[in-house]
CSV table of C-alpha atoms and ligand atoms in Angstrom, one decimal:
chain,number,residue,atom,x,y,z
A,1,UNK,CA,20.4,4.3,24.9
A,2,UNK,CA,18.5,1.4,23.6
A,3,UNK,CA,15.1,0.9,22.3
A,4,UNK,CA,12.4,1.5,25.0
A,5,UNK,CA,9.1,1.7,22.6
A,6,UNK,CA,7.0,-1.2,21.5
A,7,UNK,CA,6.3,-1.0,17.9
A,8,UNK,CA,3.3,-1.7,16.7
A,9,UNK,CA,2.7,-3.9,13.9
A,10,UNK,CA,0.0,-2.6,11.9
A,11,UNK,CA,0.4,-5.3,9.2
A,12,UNK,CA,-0.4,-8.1,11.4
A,13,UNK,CA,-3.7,-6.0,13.2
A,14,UNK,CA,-4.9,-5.4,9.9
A,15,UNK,CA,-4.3,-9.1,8.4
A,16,UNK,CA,-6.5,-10.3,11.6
A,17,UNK,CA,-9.2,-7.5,11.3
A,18,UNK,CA,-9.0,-8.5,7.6
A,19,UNK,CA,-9.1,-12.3,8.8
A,20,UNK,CA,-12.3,-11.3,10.7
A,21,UNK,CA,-13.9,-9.5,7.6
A,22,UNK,CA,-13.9,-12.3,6.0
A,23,UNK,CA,-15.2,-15.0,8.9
A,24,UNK,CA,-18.0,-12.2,9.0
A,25,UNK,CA,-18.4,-12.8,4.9
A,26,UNK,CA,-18.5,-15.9,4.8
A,27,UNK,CA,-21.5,-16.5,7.5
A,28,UNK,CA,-23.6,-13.8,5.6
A,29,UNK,CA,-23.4,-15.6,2.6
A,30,UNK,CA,-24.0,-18.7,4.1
A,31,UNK,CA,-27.2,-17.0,5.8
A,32,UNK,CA,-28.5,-14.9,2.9
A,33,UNK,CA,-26.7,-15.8,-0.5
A,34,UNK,CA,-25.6,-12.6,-1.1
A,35,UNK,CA,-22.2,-11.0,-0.7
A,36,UNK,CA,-20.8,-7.6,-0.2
A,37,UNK,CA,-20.2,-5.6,-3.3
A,38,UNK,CA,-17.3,-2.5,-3.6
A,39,UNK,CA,-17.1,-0.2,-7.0
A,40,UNK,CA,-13.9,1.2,-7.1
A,41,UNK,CA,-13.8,4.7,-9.7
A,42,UNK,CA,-10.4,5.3,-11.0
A,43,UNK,CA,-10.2,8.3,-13.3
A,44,UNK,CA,-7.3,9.0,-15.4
A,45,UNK,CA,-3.6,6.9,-15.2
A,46,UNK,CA,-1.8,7.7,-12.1
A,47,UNK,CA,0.6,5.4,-11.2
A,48,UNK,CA,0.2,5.5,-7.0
A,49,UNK,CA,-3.7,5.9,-7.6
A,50,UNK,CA,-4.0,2.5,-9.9
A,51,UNK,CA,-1.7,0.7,-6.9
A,52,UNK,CA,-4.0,1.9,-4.4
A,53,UNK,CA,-7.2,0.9,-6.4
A,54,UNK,CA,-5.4,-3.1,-7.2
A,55,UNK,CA,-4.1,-3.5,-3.3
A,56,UNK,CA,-8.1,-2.3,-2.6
A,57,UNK,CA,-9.6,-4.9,-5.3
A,58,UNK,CA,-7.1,-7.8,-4.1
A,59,UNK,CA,-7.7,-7.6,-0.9
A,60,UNK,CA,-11.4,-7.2,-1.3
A,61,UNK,CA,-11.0,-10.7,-3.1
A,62,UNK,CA,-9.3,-12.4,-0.3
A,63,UNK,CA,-12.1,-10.9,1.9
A,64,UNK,CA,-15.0,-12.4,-0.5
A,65,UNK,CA,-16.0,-9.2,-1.0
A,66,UNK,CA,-17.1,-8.9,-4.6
A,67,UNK,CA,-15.5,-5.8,-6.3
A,68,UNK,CA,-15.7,-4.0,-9.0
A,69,UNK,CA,-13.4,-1.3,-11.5
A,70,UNK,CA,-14.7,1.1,-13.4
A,71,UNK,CA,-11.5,3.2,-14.8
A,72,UNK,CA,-12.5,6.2,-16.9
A,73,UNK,CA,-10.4,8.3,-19.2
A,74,UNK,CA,-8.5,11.6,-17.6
A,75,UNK,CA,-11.1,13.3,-19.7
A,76,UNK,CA,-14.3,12.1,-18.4
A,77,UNK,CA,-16.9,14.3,-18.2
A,78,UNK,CA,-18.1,15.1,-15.3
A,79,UNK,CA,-21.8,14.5,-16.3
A,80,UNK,CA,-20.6,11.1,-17.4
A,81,UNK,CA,-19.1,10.2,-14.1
A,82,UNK,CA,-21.9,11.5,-12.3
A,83,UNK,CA,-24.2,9.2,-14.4
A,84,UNK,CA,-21.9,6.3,-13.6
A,85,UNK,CA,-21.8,7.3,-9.6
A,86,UNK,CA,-25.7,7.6,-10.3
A,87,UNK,CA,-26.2,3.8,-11.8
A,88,UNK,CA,-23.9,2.6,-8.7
A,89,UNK,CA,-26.0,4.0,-6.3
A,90,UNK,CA,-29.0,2.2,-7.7
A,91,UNK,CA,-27.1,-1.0,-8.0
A,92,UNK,CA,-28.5,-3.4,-5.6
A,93,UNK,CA,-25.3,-5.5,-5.5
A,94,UNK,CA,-23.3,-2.4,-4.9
A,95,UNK,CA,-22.8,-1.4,-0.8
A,96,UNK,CA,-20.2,0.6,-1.4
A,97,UNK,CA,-19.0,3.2,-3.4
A,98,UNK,CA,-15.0,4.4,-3.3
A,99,UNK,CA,-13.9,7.1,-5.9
A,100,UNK,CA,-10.3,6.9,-5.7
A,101,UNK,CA,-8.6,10.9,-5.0
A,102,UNK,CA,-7.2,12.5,-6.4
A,103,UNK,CA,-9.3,13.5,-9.3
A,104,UNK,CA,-8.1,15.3,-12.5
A,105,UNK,CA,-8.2,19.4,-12.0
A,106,UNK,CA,-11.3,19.8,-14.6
A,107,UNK,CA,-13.6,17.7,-12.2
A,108,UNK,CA,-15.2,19.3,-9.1
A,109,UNK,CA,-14.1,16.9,-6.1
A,110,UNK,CA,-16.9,18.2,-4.2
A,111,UNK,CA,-19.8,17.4,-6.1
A,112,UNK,CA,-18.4,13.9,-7.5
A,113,UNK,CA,-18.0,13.0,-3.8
A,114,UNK,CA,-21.5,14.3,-2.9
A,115,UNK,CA,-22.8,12.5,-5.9
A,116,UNK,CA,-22.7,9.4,-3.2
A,117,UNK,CA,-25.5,7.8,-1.6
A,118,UNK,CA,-24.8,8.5,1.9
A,119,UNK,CA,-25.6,4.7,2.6
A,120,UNK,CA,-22.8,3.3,0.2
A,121,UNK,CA,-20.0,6.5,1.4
A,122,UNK,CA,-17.5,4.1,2.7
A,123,UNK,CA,-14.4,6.4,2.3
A,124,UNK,CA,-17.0,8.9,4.6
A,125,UNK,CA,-16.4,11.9,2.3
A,126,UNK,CA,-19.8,12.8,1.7
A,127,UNK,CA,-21.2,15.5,3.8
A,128,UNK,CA,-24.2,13.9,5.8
A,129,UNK,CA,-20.9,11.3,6.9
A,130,UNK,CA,-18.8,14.2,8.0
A,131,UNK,CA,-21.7,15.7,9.7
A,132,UNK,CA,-22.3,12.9,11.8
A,133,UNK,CA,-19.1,12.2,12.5
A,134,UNK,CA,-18.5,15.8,14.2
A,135,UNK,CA,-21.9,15.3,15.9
A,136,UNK,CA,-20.7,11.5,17.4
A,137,UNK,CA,-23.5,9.8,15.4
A,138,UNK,CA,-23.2,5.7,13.8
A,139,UNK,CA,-22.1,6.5,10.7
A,140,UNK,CA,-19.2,5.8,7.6
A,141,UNK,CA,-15.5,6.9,9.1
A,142,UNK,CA,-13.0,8.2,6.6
A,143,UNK,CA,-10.6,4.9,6.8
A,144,UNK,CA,-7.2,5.7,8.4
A,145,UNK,CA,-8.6,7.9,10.9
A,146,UNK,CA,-10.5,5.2,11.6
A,147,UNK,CA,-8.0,2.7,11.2
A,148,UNK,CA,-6.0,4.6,13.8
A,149,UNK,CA,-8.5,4.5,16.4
A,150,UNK,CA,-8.5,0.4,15.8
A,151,UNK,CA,-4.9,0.2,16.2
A,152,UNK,CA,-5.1,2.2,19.5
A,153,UNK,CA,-8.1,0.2,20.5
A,154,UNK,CA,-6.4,-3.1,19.8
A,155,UNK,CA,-3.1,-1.8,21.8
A,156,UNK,CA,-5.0,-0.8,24.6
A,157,UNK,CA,-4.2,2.4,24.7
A,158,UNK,CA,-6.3,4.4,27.0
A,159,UNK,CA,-8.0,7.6,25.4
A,160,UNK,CA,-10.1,9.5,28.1
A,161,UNK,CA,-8.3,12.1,30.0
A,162,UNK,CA,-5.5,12.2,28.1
A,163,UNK,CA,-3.4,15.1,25.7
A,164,UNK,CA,-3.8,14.0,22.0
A,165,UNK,CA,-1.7,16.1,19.8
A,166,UNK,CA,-2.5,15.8,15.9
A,167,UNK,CA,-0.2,17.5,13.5
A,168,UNK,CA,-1.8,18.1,10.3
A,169,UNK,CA,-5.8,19.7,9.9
A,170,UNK,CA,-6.7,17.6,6.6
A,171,UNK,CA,-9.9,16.6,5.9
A,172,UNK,CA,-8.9,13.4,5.2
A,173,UNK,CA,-6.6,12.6,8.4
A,174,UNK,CA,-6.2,15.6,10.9
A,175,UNK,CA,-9.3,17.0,11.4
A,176,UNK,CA,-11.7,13.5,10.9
A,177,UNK,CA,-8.8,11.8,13.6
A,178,UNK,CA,-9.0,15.1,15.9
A,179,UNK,CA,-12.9,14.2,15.8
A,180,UNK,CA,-12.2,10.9,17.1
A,181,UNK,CA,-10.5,11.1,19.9
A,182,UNK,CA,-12.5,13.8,20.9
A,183,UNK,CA,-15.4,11.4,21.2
A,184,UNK,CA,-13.1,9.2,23.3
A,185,UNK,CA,-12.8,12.0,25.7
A,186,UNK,CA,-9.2,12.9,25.3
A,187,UNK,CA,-8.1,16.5,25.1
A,188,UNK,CA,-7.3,17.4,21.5
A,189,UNK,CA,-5.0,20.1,20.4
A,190,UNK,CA,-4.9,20.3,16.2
A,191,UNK,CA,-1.3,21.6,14.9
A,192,UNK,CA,-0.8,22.4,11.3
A,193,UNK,CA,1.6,24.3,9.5
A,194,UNK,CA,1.0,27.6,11.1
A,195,UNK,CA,1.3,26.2,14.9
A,196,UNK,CA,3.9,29.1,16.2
A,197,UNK,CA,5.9,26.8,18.4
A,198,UNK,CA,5.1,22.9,17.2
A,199,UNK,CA,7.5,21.4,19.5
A,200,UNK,CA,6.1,23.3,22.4
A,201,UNK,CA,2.5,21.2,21.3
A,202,UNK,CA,3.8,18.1,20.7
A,203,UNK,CA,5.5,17.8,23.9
A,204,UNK,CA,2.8,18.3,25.7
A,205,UNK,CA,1.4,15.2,23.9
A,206,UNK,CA,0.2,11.4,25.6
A,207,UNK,CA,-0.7,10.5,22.4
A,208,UNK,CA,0.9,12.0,19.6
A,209,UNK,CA,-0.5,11.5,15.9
A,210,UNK,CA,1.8,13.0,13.2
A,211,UNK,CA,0.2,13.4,9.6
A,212,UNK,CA,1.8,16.4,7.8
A,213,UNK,CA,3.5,14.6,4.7
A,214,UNK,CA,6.7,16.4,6.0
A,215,UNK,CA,9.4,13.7,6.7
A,216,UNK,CA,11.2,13.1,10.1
A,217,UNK,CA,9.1,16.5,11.0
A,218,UNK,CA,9.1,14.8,14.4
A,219,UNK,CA,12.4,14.4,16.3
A,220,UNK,CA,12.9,12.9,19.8
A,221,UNK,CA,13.4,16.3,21.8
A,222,UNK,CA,9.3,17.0,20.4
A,223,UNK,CA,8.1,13.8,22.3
A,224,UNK,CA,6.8,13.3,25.4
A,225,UNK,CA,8.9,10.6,27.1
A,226,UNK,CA,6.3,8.0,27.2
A,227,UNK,CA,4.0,9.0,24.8
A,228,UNK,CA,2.1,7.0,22.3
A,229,UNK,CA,3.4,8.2,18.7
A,230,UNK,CA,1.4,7.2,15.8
A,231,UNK,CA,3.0,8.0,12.4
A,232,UNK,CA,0.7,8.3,9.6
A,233,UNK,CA,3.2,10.0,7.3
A,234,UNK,CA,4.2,8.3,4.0
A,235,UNK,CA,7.1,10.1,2.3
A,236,UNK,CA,9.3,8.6,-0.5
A,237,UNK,CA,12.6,10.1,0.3
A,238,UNK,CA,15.3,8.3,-1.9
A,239,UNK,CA,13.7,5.5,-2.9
A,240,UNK,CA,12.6,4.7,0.4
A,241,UNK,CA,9.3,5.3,2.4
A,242,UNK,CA,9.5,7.0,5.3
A,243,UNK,CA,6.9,8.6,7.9
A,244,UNK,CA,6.7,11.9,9.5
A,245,UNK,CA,8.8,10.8,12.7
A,246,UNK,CA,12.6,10.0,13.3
A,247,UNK,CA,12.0,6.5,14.0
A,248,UNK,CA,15.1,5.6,15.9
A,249,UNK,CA,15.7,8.6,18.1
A,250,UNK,CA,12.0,8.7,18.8
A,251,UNK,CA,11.4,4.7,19.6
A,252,UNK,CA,14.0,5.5,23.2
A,253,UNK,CA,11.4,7.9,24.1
A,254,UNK,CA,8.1,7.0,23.4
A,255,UNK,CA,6.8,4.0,25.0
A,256,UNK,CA,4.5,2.8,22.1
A,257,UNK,CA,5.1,3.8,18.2
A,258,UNK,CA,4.0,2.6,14.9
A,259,UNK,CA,6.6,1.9,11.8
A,260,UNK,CA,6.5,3.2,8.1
A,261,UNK,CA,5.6,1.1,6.7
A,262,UNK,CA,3.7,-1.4,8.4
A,263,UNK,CA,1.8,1.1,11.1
A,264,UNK,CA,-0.9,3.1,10.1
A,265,UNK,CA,-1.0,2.0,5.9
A,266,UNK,CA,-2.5,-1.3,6.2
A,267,UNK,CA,-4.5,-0.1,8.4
A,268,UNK,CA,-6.8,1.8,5.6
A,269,UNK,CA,-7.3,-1.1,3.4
A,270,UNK,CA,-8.2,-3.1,6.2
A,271,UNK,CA,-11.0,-0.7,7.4
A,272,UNK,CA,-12.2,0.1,3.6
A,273,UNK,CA,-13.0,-3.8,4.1
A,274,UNK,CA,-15.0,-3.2,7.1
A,275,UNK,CA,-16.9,-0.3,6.1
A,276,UNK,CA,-18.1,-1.9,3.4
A,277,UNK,CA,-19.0,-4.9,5.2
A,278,UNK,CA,-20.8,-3.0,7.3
A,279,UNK,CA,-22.4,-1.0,4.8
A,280,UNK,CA,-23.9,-4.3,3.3
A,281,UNK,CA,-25.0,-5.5,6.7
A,282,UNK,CA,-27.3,-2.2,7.1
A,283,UNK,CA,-28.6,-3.2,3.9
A,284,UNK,CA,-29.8,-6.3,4.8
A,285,UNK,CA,-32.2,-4.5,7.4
B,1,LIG,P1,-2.2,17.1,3.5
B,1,LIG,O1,-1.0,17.6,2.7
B,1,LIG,O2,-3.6,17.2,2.9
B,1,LIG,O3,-2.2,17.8,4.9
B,1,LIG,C1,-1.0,18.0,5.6
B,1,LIG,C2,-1.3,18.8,6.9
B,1,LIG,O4,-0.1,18.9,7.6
B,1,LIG,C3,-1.8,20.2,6.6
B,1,LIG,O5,-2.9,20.4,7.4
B,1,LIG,C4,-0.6,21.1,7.0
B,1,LIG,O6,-1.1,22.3,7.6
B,1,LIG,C5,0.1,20.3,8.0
B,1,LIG,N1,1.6,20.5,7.9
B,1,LIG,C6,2.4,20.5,6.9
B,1,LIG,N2,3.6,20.9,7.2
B,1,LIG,C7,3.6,21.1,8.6
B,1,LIG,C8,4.6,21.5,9.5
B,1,LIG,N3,5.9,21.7,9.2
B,1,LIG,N4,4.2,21.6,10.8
B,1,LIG,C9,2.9,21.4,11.2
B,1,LIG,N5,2.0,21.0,10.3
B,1,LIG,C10,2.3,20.9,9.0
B,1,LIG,O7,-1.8,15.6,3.8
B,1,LIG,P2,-2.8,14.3,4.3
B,1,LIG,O8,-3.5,13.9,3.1
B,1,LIG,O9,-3.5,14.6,5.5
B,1,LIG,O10,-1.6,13.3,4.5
B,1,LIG,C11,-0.6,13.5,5.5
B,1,LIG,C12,0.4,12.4,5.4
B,1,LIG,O11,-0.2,11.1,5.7
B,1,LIG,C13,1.0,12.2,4.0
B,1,LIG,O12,2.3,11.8,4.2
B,1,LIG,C14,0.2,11.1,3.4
B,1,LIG,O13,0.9,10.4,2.4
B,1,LIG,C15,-0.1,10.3,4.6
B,1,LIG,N6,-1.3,9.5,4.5
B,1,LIG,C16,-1.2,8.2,4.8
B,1,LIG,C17,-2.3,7.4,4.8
B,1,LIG,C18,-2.2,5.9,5.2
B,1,LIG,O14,-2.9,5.1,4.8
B,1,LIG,N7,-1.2,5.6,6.1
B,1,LIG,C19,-3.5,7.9,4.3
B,1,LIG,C20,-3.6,9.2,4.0
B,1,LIG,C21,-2.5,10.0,4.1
């Protein structure tokens, strides 16, 4: 059987929402002189945080969103990166504030995150975001949740009324996506890794939104012929990245599916950009 799903392709969504970012920039500094102003905090060395932290500085650049580093030893204090977060928040050419996870073991996640003014929380970690996200309130959006809902948005893939099946319940993806499509009136069912029959769930699914880290968890006989499959999954599996669904087997039955990579990953970046640019437009208010 040949292919029957379209395949999204997050890279080029996300290059246009970035594309628009940027237009957006541009006529706010024109207007007010003043441009939009990330801090990125990097603790420690790891390799996959600092390539997160430059694709998030370079393409806050292209953007003309000004950005700024901070990387701190492994074995900060925690006082000391709480002063830092502190000086940040009452930075007036800071909007945003990204502390890139995971931290080092001897640091309490929770209370560095909190440390955030709510206003610059454009990763939507804090707890006043997460409240108001449950409660359907304006409010910062943890970014490939988010990013997920644009690339659904921009497909036109209807939401209300239908099954939405999320495998995985993390605060970061699962529950925060769960949340969303919730709002958009579909019918959510939230699988994790103590779901008694997974296959049963997911093949009840219209939309189908895999994010378990576990790879090819997903075959074809779990999906829904004509379901929407969105794979959120990055796994380096010799040398190569793949997502949390059997890409092949799974494109002849689903009728719309995003590739790894290329789906849901530049999706994040590209909504990092937009909360930020959104959390400097409330401050112009
Ligand atoms: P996590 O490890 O925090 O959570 C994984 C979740 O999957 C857990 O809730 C667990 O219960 C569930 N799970 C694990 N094995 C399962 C199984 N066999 N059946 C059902 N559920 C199972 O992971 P995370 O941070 O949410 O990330 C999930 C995946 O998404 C990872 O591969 C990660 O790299 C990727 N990710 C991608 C992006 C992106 O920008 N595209 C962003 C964040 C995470």
């Amino acid at each position: 059987m040949s292919q029957t799903a379209r395949i999204i392709d997050g890279k080029a969504i996300a290059a246009a929402l970035r594309a628009e970012v940027a237009l957006r920039v541009r006529a706010l500094q024109a207007s007010t002189d003043r441009v939009p102003g990330l801090a990125v905090i990097l603790v420690g060395e790891d390799s996959a945080s600092a390539a997160y932290v430059r694709s998030k500085t370079r393409a806050c650049q292209e953007a003309g969103i000004a950005s700024r580093q901070l990387t701190l030893p492994e074995t900060v204090a925690q006082s000391d990166l709480l002063h830092r977060i502190a000086e940040l928040n009452g930075d007036p050419a800071i909007h945003g504030i990204l502390i890139q996870l995971p931290l080092p073991m001897h640091l309490d996640e929770r209370a560095i995150l909190e440390a955030v003014a709510p206003e610059k929380d454009v990763d939507g970690f804090t707890f006043a975001s997460i409240g108001r996200l449950v409660e359907n309130r304006a409010g910062f959006v943890p970014c490939t949740p988010a990013g997920i809902l644009e690339l659904l948005d921009r497909e036109k893939v209807e939401i209300a009324g239908k099954h939405a099946v999320v495998v995985g319940r993390s605060e970061i993806v699962g529950k925060p996506v769960a949340f969303l499509l919730l709002h958009r009136h579909a019918t959510v069912t939230l699988c994790h890794s103590r779901t008694a029959d997974l296959a049963a769930e997911t093949r009840r699914a219209d939309i189908l939104v895999a994010a378990a880290g576990r790879p090819r968890l997903i075959t074809a006989d779990m999906v829904k012929p004509g379901a929407v499959v969105i794979d959120v999954g990055i796994n380096r599996v010799a040398g190569k990245l793949i997502g949390d669904v059997d890409f092949e087997p799974v494109a002849r039955v689903a009728s719309v599916l995003t590739p790894v990579p290329g789906g849901v990953g530049p999706m994040t970046v590209a909504m990092l950009l937009k909360n930020t640019l959104h959390a400097f437009e409330r401050s112009l208010h």
